[in-house]
Tab-separated table of C-alpha atoms in Angstrom:
chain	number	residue	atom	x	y	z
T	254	UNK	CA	-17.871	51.115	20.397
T	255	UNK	CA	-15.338	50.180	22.677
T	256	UNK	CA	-17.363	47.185	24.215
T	257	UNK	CA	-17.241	45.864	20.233
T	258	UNK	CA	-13.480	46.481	20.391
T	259	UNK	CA	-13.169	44.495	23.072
T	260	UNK	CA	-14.762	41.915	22.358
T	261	UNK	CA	-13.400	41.823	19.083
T	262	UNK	CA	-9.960	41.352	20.228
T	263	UNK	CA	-11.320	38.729	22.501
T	264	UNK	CA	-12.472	37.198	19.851
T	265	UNK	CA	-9.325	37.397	17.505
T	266	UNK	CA	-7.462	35.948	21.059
T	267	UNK	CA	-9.923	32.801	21.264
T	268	UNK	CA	-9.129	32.608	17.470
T	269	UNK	CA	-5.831	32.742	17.984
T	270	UNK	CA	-5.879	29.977	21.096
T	271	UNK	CA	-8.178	27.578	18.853
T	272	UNK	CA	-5.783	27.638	15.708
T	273	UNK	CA	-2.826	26.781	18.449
T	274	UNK	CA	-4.158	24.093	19.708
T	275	UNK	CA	-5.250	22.501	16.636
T	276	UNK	CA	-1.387	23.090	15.582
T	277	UNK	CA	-0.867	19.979	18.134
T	278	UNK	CA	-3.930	17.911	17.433
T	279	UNK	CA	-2.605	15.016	15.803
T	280	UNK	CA	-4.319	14.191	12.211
T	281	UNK	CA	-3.836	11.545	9.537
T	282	UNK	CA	-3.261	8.796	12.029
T	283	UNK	CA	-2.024	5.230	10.057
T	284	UNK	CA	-0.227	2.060	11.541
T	285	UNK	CA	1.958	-0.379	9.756
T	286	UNK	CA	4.200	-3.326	10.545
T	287	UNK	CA	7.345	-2.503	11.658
T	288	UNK	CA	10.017	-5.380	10.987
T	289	UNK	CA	7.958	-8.174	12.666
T	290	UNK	CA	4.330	-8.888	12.556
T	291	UNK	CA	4.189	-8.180	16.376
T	292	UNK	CA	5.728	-4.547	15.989
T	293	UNK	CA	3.017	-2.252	15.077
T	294	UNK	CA	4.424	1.682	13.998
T	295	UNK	CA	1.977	4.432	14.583
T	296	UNK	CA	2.619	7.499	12.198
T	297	UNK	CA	0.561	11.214	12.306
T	298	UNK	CA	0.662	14.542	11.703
T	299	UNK	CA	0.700	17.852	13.703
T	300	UNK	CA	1.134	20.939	12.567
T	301	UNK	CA	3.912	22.415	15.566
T	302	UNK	CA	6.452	20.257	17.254
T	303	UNK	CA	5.351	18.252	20.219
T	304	UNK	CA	5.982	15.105	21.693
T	305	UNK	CA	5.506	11.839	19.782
T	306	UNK	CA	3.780	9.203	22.334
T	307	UNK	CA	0.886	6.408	22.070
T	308	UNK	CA	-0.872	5.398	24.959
T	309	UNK	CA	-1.744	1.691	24.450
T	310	UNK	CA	-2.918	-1.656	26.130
T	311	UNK	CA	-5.304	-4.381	26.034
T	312	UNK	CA	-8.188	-3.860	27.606
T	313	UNK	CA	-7.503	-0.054	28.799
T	314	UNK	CA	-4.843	1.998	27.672
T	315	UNK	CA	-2.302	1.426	30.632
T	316	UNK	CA	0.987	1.754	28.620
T	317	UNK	CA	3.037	4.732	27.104
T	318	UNK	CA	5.683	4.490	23.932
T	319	UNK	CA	7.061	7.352	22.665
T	320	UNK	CA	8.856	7.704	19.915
T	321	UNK	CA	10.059	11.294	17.550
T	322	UNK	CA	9.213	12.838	14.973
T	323	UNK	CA	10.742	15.002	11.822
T	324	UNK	CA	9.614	18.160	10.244
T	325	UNK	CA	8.552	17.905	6.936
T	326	UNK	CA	8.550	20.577	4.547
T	327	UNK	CA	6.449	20.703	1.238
T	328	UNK	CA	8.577	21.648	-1.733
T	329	UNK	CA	5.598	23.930	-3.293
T	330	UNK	CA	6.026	27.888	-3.129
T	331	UNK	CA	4.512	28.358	0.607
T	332	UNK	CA	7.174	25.642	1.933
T	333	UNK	CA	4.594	24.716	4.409
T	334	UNK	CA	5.731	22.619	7.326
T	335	UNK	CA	4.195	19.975	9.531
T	336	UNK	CA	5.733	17.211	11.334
T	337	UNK	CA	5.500	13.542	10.945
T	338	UNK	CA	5.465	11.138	13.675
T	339	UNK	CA	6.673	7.921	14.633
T	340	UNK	CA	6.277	5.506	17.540
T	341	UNK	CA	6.787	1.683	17.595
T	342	UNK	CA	4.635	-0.564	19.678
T	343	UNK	CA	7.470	-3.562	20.167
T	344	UNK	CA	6.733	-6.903	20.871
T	345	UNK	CA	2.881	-6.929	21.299
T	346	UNK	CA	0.926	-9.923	21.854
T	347	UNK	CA	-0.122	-12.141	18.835
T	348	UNK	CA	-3.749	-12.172	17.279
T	349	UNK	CA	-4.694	-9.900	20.094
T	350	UNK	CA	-7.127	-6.501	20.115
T	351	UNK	CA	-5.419	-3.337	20.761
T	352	UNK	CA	-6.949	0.297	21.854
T	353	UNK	CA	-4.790	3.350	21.355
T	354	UNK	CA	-4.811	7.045	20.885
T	355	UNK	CA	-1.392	9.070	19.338
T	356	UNK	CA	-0.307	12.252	20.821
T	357	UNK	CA	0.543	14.334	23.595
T	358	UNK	CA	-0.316	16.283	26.578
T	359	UNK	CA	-0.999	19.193	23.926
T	360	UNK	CA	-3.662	16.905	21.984
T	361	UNK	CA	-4.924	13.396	21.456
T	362	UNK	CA	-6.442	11.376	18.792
T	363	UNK	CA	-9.817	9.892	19.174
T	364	UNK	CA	-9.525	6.395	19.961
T	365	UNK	CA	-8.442	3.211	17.520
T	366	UNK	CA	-8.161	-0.187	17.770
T	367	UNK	CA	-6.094	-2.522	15.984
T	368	UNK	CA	-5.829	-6.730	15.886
T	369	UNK	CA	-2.507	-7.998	15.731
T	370	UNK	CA	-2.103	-10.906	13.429
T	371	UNK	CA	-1.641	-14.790	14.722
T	372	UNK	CA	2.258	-15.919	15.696
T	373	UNK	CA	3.167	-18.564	12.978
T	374	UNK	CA	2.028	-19.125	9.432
T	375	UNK	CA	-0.537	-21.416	10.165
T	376	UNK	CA	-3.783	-19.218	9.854
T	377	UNK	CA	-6.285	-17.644	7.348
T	378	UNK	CA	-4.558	-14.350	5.713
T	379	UNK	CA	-7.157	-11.775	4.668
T	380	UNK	CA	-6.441	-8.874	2.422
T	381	UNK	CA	-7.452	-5.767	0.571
T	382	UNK	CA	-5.584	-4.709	-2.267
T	383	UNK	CA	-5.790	-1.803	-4.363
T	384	UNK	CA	-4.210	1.627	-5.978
T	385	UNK	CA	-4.736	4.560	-7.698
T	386	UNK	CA	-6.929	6.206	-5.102
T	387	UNK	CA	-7.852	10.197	-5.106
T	388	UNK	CA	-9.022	12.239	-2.482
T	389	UNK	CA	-12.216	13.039	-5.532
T	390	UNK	CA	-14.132	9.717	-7.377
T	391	UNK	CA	-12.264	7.555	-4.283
T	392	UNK	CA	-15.255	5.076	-5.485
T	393	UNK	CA	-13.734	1.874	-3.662
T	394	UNK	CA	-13.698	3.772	-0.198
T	395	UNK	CA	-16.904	3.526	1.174
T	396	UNK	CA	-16.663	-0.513	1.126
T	397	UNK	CA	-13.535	-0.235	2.177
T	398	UNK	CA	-14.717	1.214	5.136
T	399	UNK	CA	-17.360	-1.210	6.100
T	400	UNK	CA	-15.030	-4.045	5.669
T	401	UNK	CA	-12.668	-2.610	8.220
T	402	UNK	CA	-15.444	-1.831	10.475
T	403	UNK	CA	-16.163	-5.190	10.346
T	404	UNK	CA	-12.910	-6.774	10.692
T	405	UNK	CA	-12.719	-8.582	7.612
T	406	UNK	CA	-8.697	-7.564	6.936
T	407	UNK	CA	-5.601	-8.439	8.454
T	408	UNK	CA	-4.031	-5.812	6.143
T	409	UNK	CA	-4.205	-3.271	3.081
T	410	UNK	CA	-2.142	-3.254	0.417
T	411	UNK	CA	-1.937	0.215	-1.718
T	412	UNK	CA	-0.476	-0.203	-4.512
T	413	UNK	CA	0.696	3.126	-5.651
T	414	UNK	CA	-0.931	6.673	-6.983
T	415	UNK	CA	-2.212	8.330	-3.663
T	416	UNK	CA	-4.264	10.998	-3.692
T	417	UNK	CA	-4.144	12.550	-7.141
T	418	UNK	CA	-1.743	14.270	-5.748
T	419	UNK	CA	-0.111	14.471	-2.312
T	420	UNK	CA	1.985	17.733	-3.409
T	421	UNK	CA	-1.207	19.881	-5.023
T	422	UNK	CA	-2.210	22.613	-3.250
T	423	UNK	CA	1.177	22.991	-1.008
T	424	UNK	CA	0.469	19.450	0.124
T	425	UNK	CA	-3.151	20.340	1.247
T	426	UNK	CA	-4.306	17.573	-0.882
T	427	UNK	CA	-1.826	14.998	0.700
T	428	UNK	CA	-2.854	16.108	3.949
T	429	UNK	CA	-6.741	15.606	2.924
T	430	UNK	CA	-6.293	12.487	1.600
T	431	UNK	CA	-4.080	10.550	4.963
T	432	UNK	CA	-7.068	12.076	6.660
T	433	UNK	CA	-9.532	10.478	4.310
T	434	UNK	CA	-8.100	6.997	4.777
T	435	UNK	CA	-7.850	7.512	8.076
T	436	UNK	CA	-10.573	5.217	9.466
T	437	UNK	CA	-9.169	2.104	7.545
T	438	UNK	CA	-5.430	2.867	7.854
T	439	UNK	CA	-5.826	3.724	11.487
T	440	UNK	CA	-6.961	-0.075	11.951
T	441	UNK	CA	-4.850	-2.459	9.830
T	442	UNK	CA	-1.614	-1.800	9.088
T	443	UNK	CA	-1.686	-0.171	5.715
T	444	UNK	CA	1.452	-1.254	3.349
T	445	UNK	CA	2.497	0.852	0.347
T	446	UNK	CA	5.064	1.426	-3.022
T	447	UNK	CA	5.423	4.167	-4.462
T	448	UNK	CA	3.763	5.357	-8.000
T	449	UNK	CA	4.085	7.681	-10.298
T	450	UNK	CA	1.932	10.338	-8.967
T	451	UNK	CA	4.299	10.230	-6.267
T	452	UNK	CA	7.510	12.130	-8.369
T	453	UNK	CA	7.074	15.374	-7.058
T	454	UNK	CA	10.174	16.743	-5.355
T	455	UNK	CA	11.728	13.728	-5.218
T	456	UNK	CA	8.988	11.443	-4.180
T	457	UNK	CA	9.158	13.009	-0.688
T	458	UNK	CA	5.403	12.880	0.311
T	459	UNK	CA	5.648	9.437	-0.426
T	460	UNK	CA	8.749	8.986	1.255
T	461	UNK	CA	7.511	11.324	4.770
T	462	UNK	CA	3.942	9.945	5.220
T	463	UNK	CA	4.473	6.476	5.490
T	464	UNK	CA	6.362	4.362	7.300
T	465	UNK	CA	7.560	0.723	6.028
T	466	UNK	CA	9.753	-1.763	7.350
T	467	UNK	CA	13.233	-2.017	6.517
T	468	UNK	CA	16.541	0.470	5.673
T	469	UNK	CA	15.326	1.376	2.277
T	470	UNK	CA	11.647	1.127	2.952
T	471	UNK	CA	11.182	4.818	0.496
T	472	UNK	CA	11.962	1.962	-1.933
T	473	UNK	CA	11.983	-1.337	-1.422
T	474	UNK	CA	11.309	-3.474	1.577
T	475	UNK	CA	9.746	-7.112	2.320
T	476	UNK	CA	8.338	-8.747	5.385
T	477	UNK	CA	6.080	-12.118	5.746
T	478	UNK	CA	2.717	-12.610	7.043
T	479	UNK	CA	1.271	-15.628	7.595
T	480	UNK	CA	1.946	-17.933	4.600
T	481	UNK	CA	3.246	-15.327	2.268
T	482	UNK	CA	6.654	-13.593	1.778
T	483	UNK	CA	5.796	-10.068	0.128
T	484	UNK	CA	7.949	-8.042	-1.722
T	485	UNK	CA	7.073	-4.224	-2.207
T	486	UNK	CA	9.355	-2.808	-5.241
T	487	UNK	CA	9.296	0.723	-6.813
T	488	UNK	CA	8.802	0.301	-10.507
T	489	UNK	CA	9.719	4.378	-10.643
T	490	UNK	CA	12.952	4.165	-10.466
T	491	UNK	CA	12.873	3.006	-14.033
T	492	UNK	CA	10.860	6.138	-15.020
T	493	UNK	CA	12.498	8.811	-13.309
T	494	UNK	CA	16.109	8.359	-13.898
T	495	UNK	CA	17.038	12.326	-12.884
T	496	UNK	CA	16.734	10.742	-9.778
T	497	UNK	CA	19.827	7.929	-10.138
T	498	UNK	CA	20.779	5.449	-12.762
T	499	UNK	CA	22.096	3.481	-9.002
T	500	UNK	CA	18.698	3.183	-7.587
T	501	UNK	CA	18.091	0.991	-10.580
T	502	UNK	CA	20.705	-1.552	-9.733
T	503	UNK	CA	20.921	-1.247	-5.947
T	504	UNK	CA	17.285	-2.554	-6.172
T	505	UNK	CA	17.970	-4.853	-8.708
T	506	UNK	CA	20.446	-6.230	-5.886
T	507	UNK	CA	18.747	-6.086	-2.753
T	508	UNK	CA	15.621	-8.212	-4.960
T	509	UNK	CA	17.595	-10.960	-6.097
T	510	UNK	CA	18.915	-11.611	-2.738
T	511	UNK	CA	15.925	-11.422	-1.137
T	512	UNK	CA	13.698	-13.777	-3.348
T	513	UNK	CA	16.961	-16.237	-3.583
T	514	UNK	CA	16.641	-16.604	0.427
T	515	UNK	CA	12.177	-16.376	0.485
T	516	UNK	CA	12.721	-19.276	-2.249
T	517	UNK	CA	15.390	-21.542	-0.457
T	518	UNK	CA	13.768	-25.011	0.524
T	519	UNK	CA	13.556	-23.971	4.449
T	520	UNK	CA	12.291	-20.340	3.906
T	521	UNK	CA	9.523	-22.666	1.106
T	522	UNK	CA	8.655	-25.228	3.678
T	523	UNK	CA	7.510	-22.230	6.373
T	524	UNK	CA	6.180	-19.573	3.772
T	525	UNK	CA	5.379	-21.296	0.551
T	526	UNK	CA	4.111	-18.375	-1.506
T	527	UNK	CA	5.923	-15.456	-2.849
T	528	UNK	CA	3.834	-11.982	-3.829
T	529	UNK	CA	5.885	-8.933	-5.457
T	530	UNK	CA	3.521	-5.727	-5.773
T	531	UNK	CA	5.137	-2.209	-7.656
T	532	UNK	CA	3.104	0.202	-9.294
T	533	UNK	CA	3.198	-0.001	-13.193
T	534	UNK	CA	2.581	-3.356	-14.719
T	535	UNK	CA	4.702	-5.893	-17.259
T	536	UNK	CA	1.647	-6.591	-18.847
T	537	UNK	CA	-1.824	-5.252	-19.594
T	538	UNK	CA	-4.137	-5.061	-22.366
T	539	UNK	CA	-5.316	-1.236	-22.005
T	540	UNK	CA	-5.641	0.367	-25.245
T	541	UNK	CA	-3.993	3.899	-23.817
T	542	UNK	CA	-1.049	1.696	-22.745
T	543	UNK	CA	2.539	3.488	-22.720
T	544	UNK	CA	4.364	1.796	-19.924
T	545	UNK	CA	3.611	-2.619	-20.343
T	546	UNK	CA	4.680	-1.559	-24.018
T	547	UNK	CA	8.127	0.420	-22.873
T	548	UNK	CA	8.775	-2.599	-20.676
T	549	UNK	CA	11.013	-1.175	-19.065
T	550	UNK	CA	10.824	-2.985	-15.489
T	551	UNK	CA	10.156	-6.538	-17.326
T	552	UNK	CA	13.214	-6.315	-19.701
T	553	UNK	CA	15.252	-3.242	-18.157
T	554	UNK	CA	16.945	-0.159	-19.226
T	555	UNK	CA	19.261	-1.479	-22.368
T	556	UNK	CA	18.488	-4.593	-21.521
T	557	UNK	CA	19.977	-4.206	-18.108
T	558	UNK	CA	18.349	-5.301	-14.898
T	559	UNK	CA	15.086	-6.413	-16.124
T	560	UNK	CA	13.160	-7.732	-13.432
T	561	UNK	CA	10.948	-10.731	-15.291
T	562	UNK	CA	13.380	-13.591	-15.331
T	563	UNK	CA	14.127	-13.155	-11.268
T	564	UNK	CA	10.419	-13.806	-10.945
T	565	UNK	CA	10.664	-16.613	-13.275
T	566	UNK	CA	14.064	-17.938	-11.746
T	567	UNK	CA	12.714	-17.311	-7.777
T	568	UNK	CA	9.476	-18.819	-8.380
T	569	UNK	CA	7.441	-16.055	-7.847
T	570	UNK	CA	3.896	-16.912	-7.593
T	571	UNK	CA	1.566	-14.075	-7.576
T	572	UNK	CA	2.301	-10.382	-8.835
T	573	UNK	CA	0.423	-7.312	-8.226
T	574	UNK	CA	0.267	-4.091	-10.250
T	575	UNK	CA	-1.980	-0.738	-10.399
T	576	UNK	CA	-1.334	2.368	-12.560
T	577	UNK	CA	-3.887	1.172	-15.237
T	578	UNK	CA	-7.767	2.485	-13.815
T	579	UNK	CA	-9.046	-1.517	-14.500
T	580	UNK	CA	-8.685	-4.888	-13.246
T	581	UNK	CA	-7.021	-7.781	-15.415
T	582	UNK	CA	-6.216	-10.943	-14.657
T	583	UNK	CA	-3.647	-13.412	-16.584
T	584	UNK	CA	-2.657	-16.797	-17.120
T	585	UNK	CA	0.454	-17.781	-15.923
T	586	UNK	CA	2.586	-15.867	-17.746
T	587	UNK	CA	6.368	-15.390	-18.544
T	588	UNK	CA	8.159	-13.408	-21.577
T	589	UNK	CA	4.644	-13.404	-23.628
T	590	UNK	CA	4.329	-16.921	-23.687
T	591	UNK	CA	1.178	-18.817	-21.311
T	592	UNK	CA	2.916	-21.619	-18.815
T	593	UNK	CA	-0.577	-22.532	-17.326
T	594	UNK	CA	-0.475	-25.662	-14.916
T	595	UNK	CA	-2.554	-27.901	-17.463
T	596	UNK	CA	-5.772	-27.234	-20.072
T	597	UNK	CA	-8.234	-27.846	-17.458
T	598	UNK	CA	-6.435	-26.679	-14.159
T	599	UNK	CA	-4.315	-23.449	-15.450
T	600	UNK	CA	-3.750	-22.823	-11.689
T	601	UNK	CA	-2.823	-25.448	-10.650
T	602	UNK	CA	0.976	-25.966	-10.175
T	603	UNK	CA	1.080	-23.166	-12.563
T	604	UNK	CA	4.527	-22.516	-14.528
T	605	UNK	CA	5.155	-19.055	-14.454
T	606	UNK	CA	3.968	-15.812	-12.379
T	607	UNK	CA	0.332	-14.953	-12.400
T	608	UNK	CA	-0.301	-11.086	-12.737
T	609	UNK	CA	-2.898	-8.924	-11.507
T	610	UNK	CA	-3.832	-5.575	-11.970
T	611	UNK	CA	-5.357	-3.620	-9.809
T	612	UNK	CA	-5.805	0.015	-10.313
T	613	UNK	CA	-9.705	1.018	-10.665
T	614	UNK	CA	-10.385	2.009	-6.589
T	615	UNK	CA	-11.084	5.474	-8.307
T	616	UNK	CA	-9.647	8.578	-9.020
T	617	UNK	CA	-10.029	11.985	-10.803
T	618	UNK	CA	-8.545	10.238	-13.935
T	619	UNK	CA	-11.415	7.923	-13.984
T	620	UNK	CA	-11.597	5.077	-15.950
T	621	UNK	CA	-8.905	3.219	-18.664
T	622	UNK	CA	-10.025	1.467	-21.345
T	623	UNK	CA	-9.554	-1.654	-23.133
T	624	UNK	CA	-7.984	-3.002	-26.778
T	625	UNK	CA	-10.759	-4.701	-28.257
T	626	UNK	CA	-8.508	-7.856	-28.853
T	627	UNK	CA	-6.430	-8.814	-25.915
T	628	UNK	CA	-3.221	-10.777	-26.079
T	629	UNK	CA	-3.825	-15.071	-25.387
T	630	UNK	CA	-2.058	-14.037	-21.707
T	631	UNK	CA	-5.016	-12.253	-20.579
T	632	UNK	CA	-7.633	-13.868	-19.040
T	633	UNK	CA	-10.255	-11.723	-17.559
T	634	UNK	CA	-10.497	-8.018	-17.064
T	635	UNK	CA	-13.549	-5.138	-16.875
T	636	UNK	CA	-13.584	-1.481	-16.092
T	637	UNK	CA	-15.446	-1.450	-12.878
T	638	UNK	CA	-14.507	0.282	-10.384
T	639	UNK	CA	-13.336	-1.767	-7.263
T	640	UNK	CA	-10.488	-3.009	-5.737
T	641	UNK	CA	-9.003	-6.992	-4.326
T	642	UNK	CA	-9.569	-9.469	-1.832
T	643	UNK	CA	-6.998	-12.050	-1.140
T	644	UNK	CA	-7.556	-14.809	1.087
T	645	UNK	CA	-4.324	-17.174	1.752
T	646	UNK	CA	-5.180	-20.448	3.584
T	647	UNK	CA	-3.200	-22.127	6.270
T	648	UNK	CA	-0.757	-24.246	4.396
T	649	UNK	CA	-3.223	-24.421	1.355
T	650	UNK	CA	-3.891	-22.485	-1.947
T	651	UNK	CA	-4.338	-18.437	-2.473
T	652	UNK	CA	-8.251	-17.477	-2.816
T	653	UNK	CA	-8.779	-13.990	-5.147
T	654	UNK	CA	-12.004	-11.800	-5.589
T	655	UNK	CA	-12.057	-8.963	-7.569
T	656	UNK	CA	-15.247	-6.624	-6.314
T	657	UNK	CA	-17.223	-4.424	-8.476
T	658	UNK	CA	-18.029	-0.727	-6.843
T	659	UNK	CA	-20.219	0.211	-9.705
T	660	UNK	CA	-22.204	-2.853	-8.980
T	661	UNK	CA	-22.564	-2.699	-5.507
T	662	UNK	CA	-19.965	-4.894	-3.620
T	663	UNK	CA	-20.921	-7.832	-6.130
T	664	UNK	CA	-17.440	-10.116	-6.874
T	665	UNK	CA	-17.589	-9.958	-10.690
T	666	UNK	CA	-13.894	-12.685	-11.031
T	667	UNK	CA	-12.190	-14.662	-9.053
T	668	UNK	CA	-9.900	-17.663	-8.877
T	669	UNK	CA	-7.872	-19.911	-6.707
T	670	UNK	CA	-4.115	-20.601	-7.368
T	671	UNK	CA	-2.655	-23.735	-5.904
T	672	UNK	CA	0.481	-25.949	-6.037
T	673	UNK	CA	2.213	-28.707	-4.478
T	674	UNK	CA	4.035	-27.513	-1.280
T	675	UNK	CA	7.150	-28.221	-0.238
């Protein structure tokens, strides 16, 4: 009897020991830009407060950056806390391989790598785009996966709805989810907005997980890669007003500034295209629409500070949505009306935005359907699940592939968009 007691409380000691050290182990490892291409920001998880460092380097991992981190504490009933860090990796080399591992002394990650993009914009862009992913029916992720593994990306773009949702289960489900996307977000920088499913408390999942360039990244933020200026908005802030009528028009703001300067002839000549990506579409033809008929983003609150006519006025060229669980393409498209480049080459110089939506990577919600009779604007859509490549070419037009999950990896539309440069 007492040989069982003892090694029972030996036991409950090495239990003890093993949940402390996995307080330290760092989990849910991402990387994103920071305000240049060549600044790469490493954000984790631990669950107890340690030091926030990355060992780095080329060829072995010879260099330390450290950086801090912030305790984060889930607004559910069990307030449970863990804390997010952040370290920036300044100045690295262009279009060069990077190993790394995010930590401390008390615990390490396994080891990443990570390709930094070419200096300039004179070079082949290659993207994934996608939202409304769960942690369950995440159909999209397992090609995902082997197109990271075999460096086909330069970046992600999520477009909103994570998780289904970061906040259930105390934040458990946020927590499974980071670690879910953890093998493609660990390896090219993965860029976000925020979506609906993202409210809770304030958006602050959203808001603590990931880290984006710029002062109000929780919101709003741009940066340029390659050919392309992007623009990440939140289309919330329409929705959840409790929040502050002033996030409305501080955005409003901040956008028209920034695609006035990305659209000036000099900003044109060096980055010719303009993309804008928030979460809930202007327009789409799904027949449980609510939102694309409030219109609230594309003609405002009271008519104030709808967003359409800056992308119309700033020539923007391609825009991105989720929210719906299906793809659609349009024509080129402003205020209802078609603008298409010509009968026989609609994207060709087009006259107006084209818009894409791109919510069916998969989720618990599963799939949205369709009117049966779709407005002249829209041009192709289906219910697959799948998610978006874009390819940008160096000084040349915008390639797009939409790819089927339910049939395999087969591309089931795509297009090019092209126009005279500057």
């Amino acid at each position: 009897m007492k040989l069982f007691i003892l090694m029972t409380s030996l036991g409950l000691c090495w239990a003890r020991i093993i949940h402390f050290e996995n307080d330290y182990q760092p989990q849910q490892v991402h990387i994103s830009f920071g305000d240049k291409t060549n600044d790469i920001v490493v954000t984790w998880s631990t669950f107890n407060d340690t030091k926030s460092e990355v060992k780095y380097g080329k060829h072995q991992m010879n260099k330390l950056a450290s950086g801090s981190s912030k305790v984060f504490v889930d607004g559910g009933k069990m307030h449970r806390r863990q804390w997010i860090h952040r370290v920036l990796l300044p100045n690295l080399e262009f279009n060069t391989r990077y190993m790394y591992r995010a930590g401390s002394d008390n615990g390490w990650s396994q080891m990443f790598s990570f390709k930094t993009p070419p200096a300039g914009e004179d070079w082949v862009l290659r993207i994934a785009i996608y939202g409304d992913m769960g942690v369950n029916n995440s159909m999209s992720l397992p090609f995902l996966k082997e197109d990271v593994a075999e460096d086909k990306y330069d970046m992600i773009l999520h477009v909103g709805d994570f998780a289904y949702d970061m906040n259930e289960e105390e934040g458990r489900v946020g927590d499974r989810f980071m670690n879910m996307i953890e093998p493609i977000a660990a390896r090219v920088p993965y860029m976000t907005c925020p979506g609906n499913h993202e409210s809770a408390y304030n958006f602050t999942h959203y808001s603590h997980r990931f880290t984006m360039p710029g002062e109000e990244s929780n919101l709003y933020y741009s940066f340029d890669v390659g050919p392309i200026h992007f623009v990440s908005i939140s289309t919330e802030v329409y929705y959840f007003t409790q929040y502050g009528l002033k996030l409305i028009s501080n955005q409003y703001e901040w956008l028209k500034k920034d695609l006035a300067k990305a659209n000036s002839d000099a900003n044109r000549k060096s980055r010719p295209w303009i993309i804008l990506f928030g979460h809930r579409p202007m327009y789409c033809s799904n027949s449980n629409d609510i939102d694309c008929s409030l219109e609230y983003t594309r003609k405002g609150l009271l008519g104030l500070y709808g967003l359409e006519p800056l992308l119309k006025e700033f020539g923007v060229d391609l825009v991105i949505w989720a929210h719906e669980h299906s793809y659609e393409r349009t024509w080129p498209l402003y205020d209802n009306r078609v603008y298409n480049g010509s009968y026989l080459q609609p994207y060709v110089n087009p006259r107006a935005p084209v818009h894409l939506v791109t919510g069916s990577a998969g989720c618990r919600e599963g799939r949205d359907h369709f009117k049966n009779n779709p407005a002249k604007w829209s041009a192709f859509r289906s219910q697959d699940y799948g998610y978006t490549k874009l390819k940008a070419y160096k000084r040349g037009p915008i390639y797009i592939e939409q790819v089927s999950a339910d049939l395999d990896g087969k591309v089931i539309d795509s297009f090019w968009l092209l126009k005279n440069f500057y």
